[in-house]
Amino acid sequence: MTHLKINLDDHANAEKIVELLTLIHGIKSVEIINENATESELKKALKKSREQLKKDDYESIVNDVFDIFLNSKPK
């Protein structure tokens, strides 16, 4: 699969751009990824995981990290 990366400025209407791109023949899906927000959430989870490691709570660490990647909401 081939990917196309588009960097938007802060004032761009991302929802309209997604709408436009999905109208083009050959585009399978469009996903908005806010790299800054994802990194910030990941940092929070890793900080939290330090405490969980001290308590040998490995299952919670894995669940928290997967939740970030699977349930992240585009802005």
mmCIF file of C-alpha atoms in Angstrom:
data_model
loop_
_atom_site.group_PDB
_atom_site.id
_atom_site.type_symbol
_atom_site.label_atom_id
_atom_site.label_comp_id
_atom_site.label_asym_id
_atom_site.label_seq_id
_atom_site.Cartn_x
_atom_site.Cartn_y
_atom_site.Cartn_z
ATOM 1 C CA MET A 1 0.000 0.000 0.000
ATOM 2 C CA THR A 2 1.164 3.513 -0.779
ATOM 3 C CA HIS A 3 0.740 6.341 1.729
ATOM 4 C CA LEU A 4 0.472 10.081 1.237
ATOM 5 C CA LYS A 5 1.452 12.431 4.048
ATOM 6 C CA ILE A 6 -0.036 15.921 4.140
ATOM 7 C CA ASN A 7 1.050 18.441 6.765
ATOM 8 C CA LEU A 8 -1.679 20.906 7.692
ATOM 9 C CA ASP A 9 -1.315 24.273 9.347
ATOM 10 C CA ASP A 10 -3.200 25.006 12.565
ATOM 11 C CA HIS A 11 -6.092 26.730 10.797
ATOM 12 C CA ALA A 12 -6.824 24.071 8.177
ATOM 13 C CA ASN A 13 -10.262 22.470 8.200
ATOM 14 C CA ALA A 14 -9.159 18.853 8.423
ATOM 15 C CA GLU A 15 -12.673 17.433 8.230
ATOM 16 C CA LYS A 16 -13.318 19.142 4.889
ATOM 17 C CA ILE A 17 -9.978 17.917 3.547
ATOM 18 C CA VAL A 18 -10.897 14.351 4.549
ATOM 19 C CA GLU A 19 -14.253 14.808 2.812
ATOM 20 C CA LEU A 20 -12.549 16.021 -0.376
ATOM 21 C CA LEU A 21 -9.955 13.275 -0.435
ATOM 22 C CA THR A 22 -12.510 10.494 0.036
ATOM 23 C CA LEU A 23 -14.251 11.686 -3.158
ATOM 24 C CA ILE A 24 -11.160 10.925 -5.257
ATOM 25 C CA HIS A 25 -11.212 7.587 -7.053
ATOM 26 C CA GLY A 26 -8.556 5.223 -5.741
ATOM 27 C CA ILE A 27 -8.361 6.597 -2.202
ATOM 28 C CA LYS A 28 -9.268 3.796 0.148
ATOM 29 C CA SER A 29 -9.309 5.714 3.434
ATOM 30 C CA VAL A 30 -8.186 8.964 5.036
ATOM 31 C CA GLU A 31 -6.985 9.215 8.616
ATOM 32 C CA ILE A 32 -6.066 12.318 10.594
ATOM 33 C CA ILE A 33 -3.117 11.814 12.921
ATOM 34 C CA ASN A 34 -2.039 14.500 15.331
ATOM 35 C CA GLU A 35 1.550 13.454 16.016
ATOM 36 C CA ASN A 36 2.038 15.975 18.822
ATOM 37 C CA ALA A 37 -0.993 14.789 20.774
ATOM 38 C CA THR A 38 -0.091 11.132 20.324
ATOM 39 C CA GLU A 39 3.438 11.727 21.553
ATOM 40 C CA SER A 40 2.149 13.623 24.549
ATOM 41 C CA GLU A 41 -0.283 10.827 25.457
ATOM 42 C CA LEU A 42 2.456 8.257 25.020
ATOM 43 C CA LYS A 43 4.731 10.201 27.340
ATOM 44 C CA LYS A 44 1.968 10.298 29.948
ATOM 45 C CA ALA A 45 1.461 6.543 29.678
ATOM 46 C CA LEU A 46 5.174 5.829 29.970
ATOM 47 C CA LYS A 47 5.434 8.029 33.036
ATOM 48 C CA LYS A 48 2.488 6.204 34.579
ATOM 49 C CA SER A 49 4.048 2.858 33.643
ATOM 50 C CA ARG A 50 7.082 3.542 35.826
ATOM 51 C CA GLU A 51 4.871 3.396 38.892
ATOM 52 C CA GLN A 52 3.121 0.291 37.585
ATOM 53 C CA LEU A 53 6.472 -1.427 37.045
ATOM 54 C CA LYS A 54 7.399 -0.788 40.643
ATOM 55 C CA LYS A 55 4.201 -2.615 41.627
ATOM 56 C CA ASP A 56 4.777 -5.470 39.103
ATOM 57 C CA ASP A 57 1.536 -4.487 37.339
ATOM 58 C CA TYR A 58 2.593 -5.485 33.817
ATOM 59 C CA GLU A 59 -0.887 -6.141 32.437
ATOM 60 C CA SER A 60 -1.997 -2.558 33.119
ATOM 61 C CA ILE A 61 1.062 -1.177 31.345
ATOM 62 C CA VAL A 62 0.348 -3.145 28.192
ATOM 63 C CA ASN A 63 -3.348 -2.220 28.276
ATOM 64 C CA ASP A 64 -2.599 1.495 28.727
ATOM 65 C CA VAL A 65 -0.151 1.614 25.821
ATOM 66 C CA PHE A 66 -2.479 -0.303 23.493
ATOM 67 C CA ASP A 67 -5.386 1.961 24.455
ATOM 68 C CA ILE A 68 -3.400 4.975 23.299
ATOM 69 C CA PHE A 69 -2.728 3.497 19.882
ATOM 70 C CA LEU A 70 -6.088 1.848 19.308
ATOM 71 C CA ASN A 71 -8.403 4.473 20.782
ATOM 72 C CA SER A 72 -6.665 7.720 19.882
ATOM 73 C CA LYS A 73 -9.079 10.332 18.635
ATOM 74 C CA PRO A 74 -8.021 12.656 15.800
ATOM 75 C CA LYS A 75 -8.311 16.390 16.498
#
